[in-house]
Coordinates of C-alpha atoms in Angstrom, one line a residue:
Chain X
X1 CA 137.5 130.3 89.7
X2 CA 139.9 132.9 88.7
X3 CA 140.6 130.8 85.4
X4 CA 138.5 132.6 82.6
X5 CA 138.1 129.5 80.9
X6 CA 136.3 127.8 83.9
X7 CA 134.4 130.9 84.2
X8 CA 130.8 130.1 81.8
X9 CA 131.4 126.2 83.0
X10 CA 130.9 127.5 86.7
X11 CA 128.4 129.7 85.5
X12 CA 126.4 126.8 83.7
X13 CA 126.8 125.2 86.9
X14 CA 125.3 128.0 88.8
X15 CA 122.2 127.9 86.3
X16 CA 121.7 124.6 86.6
X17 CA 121.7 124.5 90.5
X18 CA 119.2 127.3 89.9
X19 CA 117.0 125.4 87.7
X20 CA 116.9 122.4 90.2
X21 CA 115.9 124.5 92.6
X22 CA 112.4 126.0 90.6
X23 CA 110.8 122.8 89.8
X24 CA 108.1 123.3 87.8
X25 CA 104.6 123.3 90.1
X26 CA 102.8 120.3 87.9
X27 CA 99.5 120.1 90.7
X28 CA 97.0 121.9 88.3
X29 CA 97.9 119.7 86.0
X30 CA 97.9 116.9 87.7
X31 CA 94.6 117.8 89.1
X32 CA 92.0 114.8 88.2
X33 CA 94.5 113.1 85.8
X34 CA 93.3 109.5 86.7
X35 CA 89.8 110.8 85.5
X36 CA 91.2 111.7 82.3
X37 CA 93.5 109.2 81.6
X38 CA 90.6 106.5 82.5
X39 CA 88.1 108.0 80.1
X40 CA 90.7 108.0 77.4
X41 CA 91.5 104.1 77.6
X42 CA 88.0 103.4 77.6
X43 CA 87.7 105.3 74.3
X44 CA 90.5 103.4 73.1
X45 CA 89.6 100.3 74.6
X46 CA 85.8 100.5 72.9
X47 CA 87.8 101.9 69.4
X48 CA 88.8 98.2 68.8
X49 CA 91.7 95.7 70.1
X50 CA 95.0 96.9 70.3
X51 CA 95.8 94.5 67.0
X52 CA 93.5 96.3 64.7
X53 CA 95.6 99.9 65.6
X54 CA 98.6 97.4 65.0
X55 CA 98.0 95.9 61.8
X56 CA 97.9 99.7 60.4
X57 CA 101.6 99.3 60.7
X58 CA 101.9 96.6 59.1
X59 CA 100.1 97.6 55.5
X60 CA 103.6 98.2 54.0
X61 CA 104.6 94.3 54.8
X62 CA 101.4 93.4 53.0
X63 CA 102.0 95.7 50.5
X64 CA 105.4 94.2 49.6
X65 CA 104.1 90.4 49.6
X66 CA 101.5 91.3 47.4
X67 CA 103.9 93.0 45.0
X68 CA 105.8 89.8 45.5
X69 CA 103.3 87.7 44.5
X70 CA 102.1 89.7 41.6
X71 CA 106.0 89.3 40.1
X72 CA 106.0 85.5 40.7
X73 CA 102.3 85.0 39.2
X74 CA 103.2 87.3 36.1
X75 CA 106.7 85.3 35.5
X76 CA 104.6 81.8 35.9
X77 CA 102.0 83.0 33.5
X78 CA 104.4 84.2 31.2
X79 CA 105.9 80.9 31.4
X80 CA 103.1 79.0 30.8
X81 CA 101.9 81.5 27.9
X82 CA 105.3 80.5 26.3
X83 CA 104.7 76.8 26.6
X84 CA 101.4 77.1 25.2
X85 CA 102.6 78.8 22.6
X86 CA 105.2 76.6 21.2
X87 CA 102.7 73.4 21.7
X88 CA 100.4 75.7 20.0
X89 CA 103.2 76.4 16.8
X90 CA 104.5 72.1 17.1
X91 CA 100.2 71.8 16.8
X92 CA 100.3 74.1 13.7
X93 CA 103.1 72.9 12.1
X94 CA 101.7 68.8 12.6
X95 CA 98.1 70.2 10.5
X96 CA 100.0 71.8 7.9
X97 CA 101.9 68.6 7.9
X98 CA 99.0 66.5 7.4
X99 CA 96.8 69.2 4.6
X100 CA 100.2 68.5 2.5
X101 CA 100.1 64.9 2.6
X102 CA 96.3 65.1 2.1
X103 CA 97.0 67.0 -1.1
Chain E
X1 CA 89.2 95.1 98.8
X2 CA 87.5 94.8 102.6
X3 CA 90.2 93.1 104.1
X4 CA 92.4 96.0 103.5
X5 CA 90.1 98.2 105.3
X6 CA 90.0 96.1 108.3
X7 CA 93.5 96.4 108.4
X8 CA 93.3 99.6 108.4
X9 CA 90.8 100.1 111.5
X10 CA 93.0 97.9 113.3
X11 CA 96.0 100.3 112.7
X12 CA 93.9 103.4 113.3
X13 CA 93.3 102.2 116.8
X14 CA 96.7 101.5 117.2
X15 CA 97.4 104.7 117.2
X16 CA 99.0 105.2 114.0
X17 CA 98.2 108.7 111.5
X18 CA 96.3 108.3 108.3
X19 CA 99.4 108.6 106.0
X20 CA 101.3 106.0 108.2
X21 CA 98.2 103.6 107.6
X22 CA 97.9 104.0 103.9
X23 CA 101.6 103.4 103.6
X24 CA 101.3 100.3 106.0
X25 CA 98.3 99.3 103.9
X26 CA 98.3 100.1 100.8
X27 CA 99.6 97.3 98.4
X28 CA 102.9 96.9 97.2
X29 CA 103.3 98.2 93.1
X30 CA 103.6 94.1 92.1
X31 CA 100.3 93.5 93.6
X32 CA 98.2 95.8 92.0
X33 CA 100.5 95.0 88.5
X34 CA 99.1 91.6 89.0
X35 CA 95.5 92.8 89.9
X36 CA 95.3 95.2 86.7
X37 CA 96.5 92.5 84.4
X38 CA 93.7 90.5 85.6
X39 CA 91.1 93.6 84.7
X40 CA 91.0 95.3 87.5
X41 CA 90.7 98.9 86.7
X42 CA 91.0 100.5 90.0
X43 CA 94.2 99.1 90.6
X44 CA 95.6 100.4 87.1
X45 CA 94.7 103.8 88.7
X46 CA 96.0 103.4 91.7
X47 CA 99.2 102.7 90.1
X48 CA 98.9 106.1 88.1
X49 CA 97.7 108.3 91.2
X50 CA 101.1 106.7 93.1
X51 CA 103.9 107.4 90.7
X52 CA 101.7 110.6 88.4
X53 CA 104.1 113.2 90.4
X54 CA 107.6 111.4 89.5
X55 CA 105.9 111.2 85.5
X56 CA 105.0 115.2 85.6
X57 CA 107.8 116.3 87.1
X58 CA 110.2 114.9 84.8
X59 CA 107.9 115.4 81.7
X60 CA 107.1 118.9 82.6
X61 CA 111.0 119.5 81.9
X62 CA 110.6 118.6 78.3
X63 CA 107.0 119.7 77.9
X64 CA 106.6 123.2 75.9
X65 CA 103.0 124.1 77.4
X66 CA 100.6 122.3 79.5
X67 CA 98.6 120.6 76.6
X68 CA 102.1 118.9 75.8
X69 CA 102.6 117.9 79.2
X70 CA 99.2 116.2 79.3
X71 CA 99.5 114.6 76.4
X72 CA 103.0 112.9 77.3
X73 CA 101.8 112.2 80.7
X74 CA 98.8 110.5 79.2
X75 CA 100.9 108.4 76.3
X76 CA 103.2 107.2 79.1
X77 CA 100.0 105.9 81.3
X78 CA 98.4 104.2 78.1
X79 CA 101.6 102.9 77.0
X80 CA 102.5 100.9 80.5
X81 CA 98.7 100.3 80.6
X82 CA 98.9 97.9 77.1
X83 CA 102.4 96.9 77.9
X84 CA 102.0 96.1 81.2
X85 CA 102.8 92.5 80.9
X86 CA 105.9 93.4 79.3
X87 CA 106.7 94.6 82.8
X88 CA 109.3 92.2 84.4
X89 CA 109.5 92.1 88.3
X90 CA 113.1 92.7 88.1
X91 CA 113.7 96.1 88.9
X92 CA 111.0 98.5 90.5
X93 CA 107.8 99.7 88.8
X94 CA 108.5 103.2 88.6
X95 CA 112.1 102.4 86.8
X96 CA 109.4 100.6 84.2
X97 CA 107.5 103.6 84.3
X98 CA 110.0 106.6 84.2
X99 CA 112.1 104.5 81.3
X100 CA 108.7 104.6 79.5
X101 CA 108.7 108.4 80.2
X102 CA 111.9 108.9 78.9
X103 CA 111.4 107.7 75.5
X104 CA 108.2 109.8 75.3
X105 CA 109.8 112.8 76.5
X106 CA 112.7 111.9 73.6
X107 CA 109.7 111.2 71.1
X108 CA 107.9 114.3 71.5
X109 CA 111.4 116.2 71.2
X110 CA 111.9 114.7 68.3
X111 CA 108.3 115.0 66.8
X112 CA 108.9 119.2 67.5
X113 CA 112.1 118.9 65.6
X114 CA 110.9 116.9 62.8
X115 CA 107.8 119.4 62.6
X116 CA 109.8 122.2 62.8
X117 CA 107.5 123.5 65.2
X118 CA 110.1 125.9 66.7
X119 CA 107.7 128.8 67.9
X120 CA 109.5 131.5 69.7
X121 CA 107.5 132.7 73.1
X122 CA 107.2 136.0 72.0
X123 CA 105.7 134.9 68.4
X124 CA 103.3 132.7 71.1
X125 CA 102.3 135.5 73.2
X126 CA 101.8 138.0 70.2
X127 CA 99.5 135.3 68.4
X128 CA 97.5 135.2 71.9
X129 CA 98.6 132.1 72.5
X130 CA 98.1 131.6 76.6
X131 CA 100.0 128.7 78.0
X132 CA 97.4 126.1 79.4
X133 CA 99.1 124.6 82.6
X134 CA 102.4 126.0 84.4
X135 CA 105.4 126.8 81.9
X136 CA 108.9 125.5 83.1
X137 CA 108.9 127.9 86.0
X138 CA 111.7 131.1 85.0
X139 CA 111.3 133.7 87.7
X140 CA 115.0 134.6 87.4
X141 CA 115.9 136.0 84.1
X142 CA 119.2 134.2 84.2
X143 CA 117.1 131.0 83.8
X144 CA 114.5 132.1 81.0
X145 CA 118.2 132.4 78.9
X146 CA 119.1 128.7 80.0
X147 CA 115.9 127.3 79.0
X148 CA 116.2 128.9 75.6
X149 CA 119.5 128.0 75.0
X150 CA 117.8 124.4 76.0
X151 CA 115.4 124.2 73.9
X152 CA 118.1 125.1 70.6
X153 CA 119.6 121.9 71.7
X154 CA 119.3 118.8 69.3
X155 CA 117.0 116.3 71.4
X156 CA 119.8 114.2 72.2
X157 CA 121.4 117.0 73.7
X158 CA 118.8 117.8 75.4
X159 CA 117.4 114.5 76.6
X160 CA 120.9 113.8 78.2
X161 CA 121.6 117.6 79.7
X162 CA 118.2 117.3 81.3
X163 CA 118.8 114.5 83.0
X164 CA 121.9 114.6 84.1
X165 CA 122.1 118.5 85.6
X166 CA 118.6 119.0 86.0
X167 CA 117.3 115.8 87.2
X168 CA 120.6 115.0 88.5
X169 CA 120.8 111.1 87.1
X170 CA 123.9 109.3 87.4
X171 CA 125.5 108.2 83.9
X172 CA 124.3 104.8 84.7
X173 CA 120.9 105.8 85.3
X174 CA 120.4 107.8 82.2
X175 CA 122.4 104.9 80.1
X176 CA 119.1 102.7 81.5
X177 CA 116.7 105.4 80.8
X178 CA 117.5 105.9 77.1
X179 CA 119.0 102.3 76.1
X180 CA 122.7 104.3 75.0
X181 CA 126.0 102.7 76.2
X182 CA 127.3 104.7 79.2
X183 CA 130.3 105.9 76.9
X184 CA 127.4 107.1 74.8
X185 CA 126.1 109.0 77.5
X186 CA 128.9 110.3 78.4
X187 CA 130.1 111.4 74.8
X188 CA 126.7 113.2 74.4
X189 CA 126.7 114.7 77.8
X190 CA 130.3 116.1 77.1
X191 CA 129.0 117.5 73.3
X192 CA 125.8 119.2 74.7
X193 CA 127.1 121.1 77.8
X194 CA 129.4 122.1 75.1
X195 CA 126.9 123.2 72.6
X196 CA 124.7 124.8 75.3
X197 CA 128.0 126.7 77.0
X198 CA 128.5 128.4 72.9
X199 CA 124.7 129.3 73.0
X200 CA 124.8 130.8 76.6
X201 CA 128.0 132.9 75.3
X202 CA 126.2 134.1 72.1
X203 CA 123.5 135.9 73.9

Protein backbone atom coordinates (compact mmCIF):
# COMPACT_ATOMS: atom_id res chain seq x y z
CA UNK A 1 0.00 0.00 0.00
CA UNK A 2 2.77 2.30 0.79
CA UNK A 3 4.22 1.57 -2.88
CA UNK A 4 3.19 4.62 -5.01
CA UNK A 5 3.08 2.57 -7.99
CA UNK A 6 0.38 0.21 -6.42
CA UNK A 7 -1.32 3.31 -5.37
CA UNK A 8 -4.06 4.24 -8.61
CA UNK A 9 -4.24 0.07 -9.03
CA UNK A 10 -5.65 -0.06 -5.44
CA UNK A 11 -7.53 2.93 -6.10
CA UNK A 12 -9.12 1.34 -9.32
CA UNK A 13 -9.82 -1.42 -7.12
CA UNK A 14 -11.54 0.64 -4.64
CA UNK A 15 -13.77 2.19 -7.62
CA UNK A 16 -14.56 -0.88 -8.88
CA UNK A 17 -15.72 -2.46 -5.49
CA UNK A 18 -17.72 0.72 -5.39
CA UNK A 19 -19.32 0.35 -8.63
CA UNK A 20 -20.41 -3.33 -7.73
CA UNK A 21 -21.88 -2.12 -4.96
CA UNK A 22 -24.57 0.64 -6.90
CA UNK A 23 -26.08 -1.62 -9.39
CA UNK A 24 -27.98 0.13 -11.50
CA UNK A 25 -31.99 -0.08 -10.31
CA UNK A 26 -33.33 -1.57 -13.98
CA UNK A 27 -37.35 -2.19 -12.32
CA UNK A 28 -38.86 0.84 -14.23
CA UNK A 29 -37.45 -0.42 -17.02
CA UNK A 30 -38.20 -3.62 -16.74
CA UNK A 31 -41.75 -2.71 -15.83
CA UNK A 32 -44.14 -4.55 -18.55
CA UNK A 33 -41.19 -5.71 -20.77
CA UNK A 34 -42.87 -9.07 -21.83
CA UNK A 35 -45.81 -6.73 -23.16
CA UNK A 36 -43.42 -4.97 -25.16
CA UNK A 37 -41.26 -7.34 -26.37
CA UNK A 38 -44.44 -9.60 -27.40
CA UNK A 39 -46.03 -6.83 -29.45
CA UNK A 40 -42.82 -6.27 -31.15
CA UNK A 41 -42.39 -10.01 -32.47
CA UNK A 42 -45.77 -10.04 -33.57
CA UNK A 43 -44.91 -6.94 -35.68
CA UNK A 44 -42.09 -8.69 -36.97
CA UNK A 45 -43.66 -12.00 -37.13
CA UNK A 46 -46.77 -10.35 -39.41
CA UNK A 47 -43.65 -8.15 -41.48
CA UNK A 48 -42.88 -11.48 -43.28
CA UNK A 49 -40.64 -14.75 -42.48
CA UNK A 50 -37.44 -14.41 -41.10
CA UNK A 51 -35.96 -15.43 -44.85
CA UNK A 52 -37.30 -12.50 -46.58
CA UNK A 53 -35.27 -10.01 -43.76
CA UNK A 54 -32.49 -12.56 -44.65
CA UNK A 55 -32.19 -12.62 -48.27
CA UNK A 56 -31.60 -8.61 -47.91
CA UNK A 57 -28.15 -9.80 -46.95
CA UNK A 58 -27.65 -11.66 -49.39
CA UNK A 59 -28.29 -9.08 -52.54
CA UNK A 60 -24.39 -8.56 -52.79
CA UNK A 61 -23.97 -12.62 -53.53
CA UNK A 62 -26.62 -12.12 -56.27
CA UNK A 63 -25.11 -9.22 -57.31
CA UNK A 64 -21.77 -10.88 -57.91
CA UNK A 65 -23.27 -14.05 -59.82
CA UNK A 66 -24.99 -11.85 -61.98
CA UNK A 67 -21.90 -9.92 -62.80
CA UNK A 68 -20.55 -13.34 -63.31
CA UNK A 69 -22.72 -14.38 -65.66
CA UNK A 70 -22.90 -11.18 -67.64
CA UNK A 71 -18.82 -11.76 -68.16
CA UNK A 72 -19.22 -15.37 -69.20
CA UNK A 73 -22.36 -14.55 -71.70
CA UNK A 74 -20.42 -11.45 -73.24
CA UNK A 75 -17.09 -13.73 -73.74
CA UNK A 76 -19.50 -16.61 -75.41
CA UNK A 77 -21.13 -14.08 -77.50
CA UNK A 78 -18.10 -12.54 -78.49
CA UNK A 79 -16.96 -15.95 -79.42
CA UNK A 80 -19.61 -16.85 -81.38
CA UNK A 81 -19.69 -13.22 -83.14
CA UNK A 82 -16.05 -14.22 -84.18
CA UNK A 83 -17.02 -17.59 -85.56
CA UNK A 84 -19.79 -16.06 -87.50
CA UNK A 85 -17.70 -13.76 -88.72
CA UNK A 86 -14.95 -15.73 -90.32
CA UNK A 87 -17.82 -18.35 -91.79
CA UNK A 88 -19.28 -15.18 -92.86
CA UNK A 89 -15.58 -13.83 -94.72
CA UNK A 90 -14.84 -18.03 -95.97
CA UNK A 91 -18.85 -17.41 -97.32
CA UNK A 92 -17.67 -14.19 -99.06
CA UNK A 93 -14.59 -15.11 -100.31
CA UNK A 94 -16.41 -18.76 -101.91
CA UNK A 95 -19.11 -16.00 -103.97
CA UNK A 96 -16.42 -13.94 -105.21
CA UNK A 97 -14.86 -17.19 -106.13
CA UNK A 98 -17.69 -18.29 -108.14
CA UNK A 99 -18.80 -14.39 -109.91
CA UNK A 100 -14.97 -14.84 -111.30
CA UNK A 101 -15.33 -18.12 -112.71
CA UNK A 102 -18.80 -17.06 -113.97
CA UNK A 103 -17.06 -14.24 -115.79
CA UNK B 1 -51.43 -25.94 -18.32
CA UNK B 2 -54.26 -27.29 -15.49
CA UNK B 3 -52.28 -29.98 -14.28
CA UNK B 4 -49.69 -27.51 -13.05
CA UNK B 5 -52.29 -25.76 -11.06
CA UNK B 6 -53.44 -28.84 -9.40
CA UNK B 7 -50.06 -29.31 -8.28
CA UNK B 8 -50.04 -26.31 -6.97
CA UNK B 9 -53.26 -26.58 -4.69
CA UNK B 10 -51.85 -29.66 -3.51
CA UNK B 11 -48.64 -27.96 -2.29
CA UNK B 12 -50.55 -24.96 -0.99
CA UNK B 13 -52.23 -27.24 1.43
CA UNK B 14 -49.20 -28.70 2.27
CA UNK B 15 -48.25 -25.95 3.76
CA UNK B 16 -45.78 -24.57 1.55
CA UNK B 17 -45.56 -20.32 0.72
CA UNK B 18 -46.46 -19.01 -2.69
CA UNK B 19 -42.77 -18.49 -3.85
CA UNK B 20 -41.80 -22.05 -2.61
CA UNK B 21 -44.85 -23.34 -4.87
CA UNK B 22 -43.97 -21.49 -7.99
CA UNK B 23 -40.38 -22.69 -7.62
CA UNK B 24 -41.61 -26.33 -6.92
CA UNK B 25 -44.01 -25.84 -9.95
CA UNK B 26 -43.00 -23.90 -12.27
CA UNK B 27 -41.32 -25.80 -15.24
CA UNK B 28 -37.83 -26.29 -15.69
CA UNK B 29 -36.14 -23.62 -18.70
CA UNK B 30 -35.87 -26.99 -21.15
CA UNK B 31 -39.50 -27.52 -20.90
CA UNK B 32 -40.86 -24.37 -21.82
CA UNK B 33 -37.72 -24.16 -24.70
CA UNK B 34 -39.41 -27.23 -26.05
CA UNK B 35 -43.06 -25.71 -25.58
CA UNK B 36 -42.09 -22.36 -27.35
CA UNK B 37 -40.54 -24.10 -30.24
CA UNK B 38 -43.66 -25.83 -30.68
CA UNK B 39 -45.63 -22.19 -30.76
CA UNK B 40 -46.42 -21.66 -27.65
CA UNK B 41 -46.17 -18.12 -26.91
CA UNK B 42 -46.77 -17.92 -23.28
CA UNK B 43 -44.01 -20.10 -22.57
CA UNK B 44 -41.58 -17.79 -24.77
CA UNK B 45 -42.65 -15.25 -22.12
CA UNK B 46 -42.27 -16.98 -19.37
CA UNK B 47 -38.82 -17.65 -20.35
CA UNK B 48 -38.22 -13.71 -20.74
CA UNK B 49 -40.09 -12.75 -17.31
CA UNK B 50 -37.61 -15.53 -15.54
CA UNK B 51 -34.12 -14.52 -16.69
CA UNK B 52 -35.32 -10.37 -17.88
CA UNK B 53 -33.41 -9.25 -14.47
CA UNK B 54 -29.90 -11.19 -15.15
CA UNK B 55 -30.37 -9.51 -19.23
CA UNK B 56 -30.95 -5.71 -17.65
CA UNK B 57 -28.62 -5.86 -15.14
CA UNK B 58 -25.77 -6.74 -17.19
CA UNK B 59 -27.06 -4.62 -20.26
CA UNK B 60 -27.82 -1.66 -18.22
CA UNK B 61 -23.86 -1.58 -17.58
CA UNK B 62 -23.23 -0.90 -21.25
CA UNK B 63 -26.50 0.91 -22.01
CA UNK B 64 -25.96 4.89 -22.36
CA UNK B 65 -29.81 5.84 -21.52
CA UNK B 66 -32.86 3.89 -20.97
CA UNK B 67 -34.03 3.89 -24.65
CA UNK B 68 -30.62 1.92 -25.26
CA UNK B 69 -31.21 -0.42 -22.61
CA UNK B 70 -34.56 -1.29 -24.09
CA UNK B 71 -33.62 -1.70 -27.19
CA UNK B 72 -30.67 -4.25 -26.34
CA UNK B 73 -32.82 -5.93 -23.90
CA UNK B 74 -35.41 -6.29 -26.71
CA UNK B 75 -32.67 -7.52 -29.58
CA UNK B 76 -31.39 -10.08 -27.09
CA UNK B 77 -35.18 -11.47 -26.43
CA UNK B 78 -35.95 -11.46 -30.32
CA UNK B 79 -32.72 -12.82 -31.11
CA UNK B 80 -33.02 -16.19 -28.72
CA UNK B 81 -36.72 -15.97 -29.80
CA UNK B 82 -35.66 -16.85 -33.79
CA UNK B 83 -32.64 -18.75 -32.74
CA UNK B 84 -34.08 -20.65 -30.29
CA UNK B 85 -33.46 -23.95 -31.82
CA UNK B 86 -30.03 -23.15 -32.19
CA UNK B 87 -30.14 -23.55 -28.35
CA UNK B 88 -28.33 -26.83 -27.45
CA UNK B 89 -29.33 -28.47 -23.95
CA UNK B 90 -25.72 -28.58 -23.11
CA UNK B 91 -25.14 -25.98 -20.78
CA UNK B 92 -27.98 -23.80 -19.01
CA UNK B 93 -30.51 -21.53 -20.75
CA UNK B 94 -29.45 -18.42 -19.30
CA UNK B 95 -25.59 -19.15 -20.33
CA UNK B 96 -27.54 -19.19 -24.03
CA UNK B 97 -29.13 -16.15 -23.03
CA UNK B 98 -26.48 -13.92 -21.34
CA UNK B 99 -23.79 -15.08 -24.31
CA UNK B 100 -26.46 -13.67 -26.62
CA UNK B 101 -26.37 -10.49 -24.36
CA UNK B 102 -22.97 -10.14 -24.55
CA UNK B 103 -22.47 -9.81 -28.14
CA UNK B 104 -25.38 -7.22 -28.12
CA UNK B 105 -23.92 -5.33 -25.52
CA UNK B 106 -20.37 -5.58 -27.70
CA UNK B 107 -22.55 -4.70 -30.90
CA UNK B 108 -24.17 -1.71 -29.62
CA UNK B 109 -20.60 -0.53 -28.29
CA UNK B 110 -19.33 -0.88 -31.39
CA UNK B 111 -22.37 0.74 -33.41
CA UNK B 112 -21.68 4.14 -30.82
CA UNK B 113 -18.10 3.91 -31.87
CA UNK B 114 -18.57 3.50 -35.48
CA UNK B 115 -21.26 6.39 -35.25
CA UNK B 116 -19.15 8.43 -33.42
CA UNK B 117 -21.96 9.17 -31.38
CA UNK B 118 -19.78 10.23 -28.39
CA UNK B 119 -22.15 12.83 -26.71
CA UNK B 120 -20.79 14.28 -23.56
CA UNK B 121 -23.57 14.35 -20.55
CA UNK B 122 -23.23 17.82 -20.17
CA UNK B 123 -23.74 18.52 -24.10
CA UNK B 124 -26.93 15.96 -23.26
CA UNK B 125 -28.35 17.92 -20.46
CA UNK B 126 -27.68 21.40 -22.15
CA UNK B 127 -29.59 20.09 -25.38
CA UNK B 128 -32.51 19.03 -22.89
CA UNK B 129 -31.92 15.75 -23.38
CA UNK B 130 -33.59 13.89 -20.14
CA UNK B 131 -32.46 10.39 -19.71
CA UNK B 132 -35.60 7.92 -20.17
CA UNK B 133 -34.96 5.04 -17.62
CA UNK B 134 -32.25 5.03 -14.71
CA UNK B 135 -28.65 6.04 -15.83
CA UNK B 136 -25.73 3.79 -14.54
CA UNK B 137 -26.32 4.80 -11.00
CA UNK B 138 -23.17 7.56 -9.87
CA UNK B 139 -24.17 8.90 -6.46
CA UNK B 140 -20.41 9.17 -5.48
CA UNK B 141 -18.53 11.53 -7.52
CA UNK B 142 -15.58 9.16 -7.46
CA UNK B 143 -17.68 6.87 -9.70
CA UNK B 144 -19.21 9.42 -12.25
CA UNK B 145 -15.11 9.81 -13.14
CA UNK B 146 -14.77 5.91 -13.51
CA UNK B 147 -17.68 5.65 -15.70
CA UNK B 148 -16.32 8.33 -17.89
CA UNK B 149 -13.08 7.11 -18.08
CA UNK B 150 -15.22 3.80 -19.06
CA UNK B 151 -16.95 4.91 -21.62
CA UNK B 152 -13.35 6.49 -23.45
CA UNK B 153 -12.46 2.83 -23.55
CA UNK B 154 -12.26 1.04 -27.05
CA UNK B 155 -15.29 -1.53 -26.76
CA UNK B 156 -13.01 -4.34 -26.31
CA UNK B 157 -11.71 -2.69 -23.45
CA UNK B 158 -14.59 -2.10 -22.22
CA UNK B 159 -16.60 -5.28 -22.85
CA UNK B 160 -13.77 -7.21 -20.92
CA UNK B 161 -13.25 -4.52 -17.93
CA UNK B 162 -16.97 -4.72 -17.42
CA UNK B 163 -17.10 -7.99 -16.94
CA UNK B 164 -14.46 -9.00 -15.27
CA UNK B 165 -14.36 -6.02 -12.23
CA UNK B 166 -17.79 -5.10 -12.47
CA UNK B 167 -19.70 -8.16 -13.08
CA UNK B 168 -16.99 -10.05 -11.49
CA UNK B 169 -16.72 -13.03 -14.31
CA UNK B 170 -14.00 -15.44 -14.15
CA UNK B 171 -11.51 -15.34 -17.30
CA UNK B 172 -13.12 -18.53 -18.28
CA UNK B 173 -16.47 -17.22 -18.12
CA UNK B 174 -15.91 -14.06 -20.09
CA UNK B 175 -13.65 -16.29 -22.73
CA UNK B 176 -17.31 -18.20 -23.18
CA UNK B 177 -19.16 -15.01 -23.21
CA UNK B 178 -17.29 -13.27 -26.08
CA UNK B 179 -15.84 -16.43 -28.11
CA UNK B 180 -11.90 -14.89 -27.39
CA UNK B 181 -9.17 -17.44 -26.21
CA UNK B 182 -8.65 -17.09 -22.45
CA UNK B 183 -5.08 -15.69 -23.31
CA UNK B 184 -7.05 -13.16 -25.28
CA UNK B 185 -8.98 -12.28 -22.40
CA UNK B 186 -6.53 -11.95 -20.38
CA UNK B 187 -4.20 -9.80 -22.84
CA UNK B 188 -7.13 -7.43 -23.20
CA UNK B 189 -8.03 -7.33 -19.62
CA UNK B 190 -4.34 -6.49 -18.79
CA UNK B 191 -4.28 -3.58 -21.81
CA UNK B 192 -7.64 -1.92 -20.58
CA UNK B 193 -7.17 -1.65 -16.73
CA UNK B 194 -4.15 -0.15 -18.16
CA UNK B 195 -5.64 2.24 -20.48
CA UNK B 196 -8.41 3.12 -17.92
CA UNK B 197 -5.62 3.52 -14.83
CA UNK B 198 -3.80 6.51 -17.67
CA UNK B 199 -7.43 8.07 -18.03
CA UNK B 200 -8.26 8.04 -14.26
CA UNK B 201 -4.64 9.72 -13.74
CA UNK B 202 -5.36 12.41 -16.51
CA UNK B 203 -8.30 13.88 -14.70
Amino acid sequence: MNDPKSRPDSDLDALFALARTHRPDTSAAEFAFETRLQARLRALEEAGPIWAMVSWRLIPFFAACVVALTIWHSEIVSDTHHEERMAYVQNLDYVESIGTFNL
Amino acid sequence: MPHHQDDRADLTLLGYTNAMVSTISSPPDEQLVEAALAGDHGAFAELTSRHKSRVFGVAARFAQNGAELEDICQDVFIQAYFKLRQYRRDSPFEHWLLRITTHKCYDYLRKRQRIGAHVSTDSMLESGYEPAAPEPAAPHPHLERLYAALAQLSPKERLVITLLELEERSVMEIAELTGWSPANVKVRAFRARASLRKLMEKR
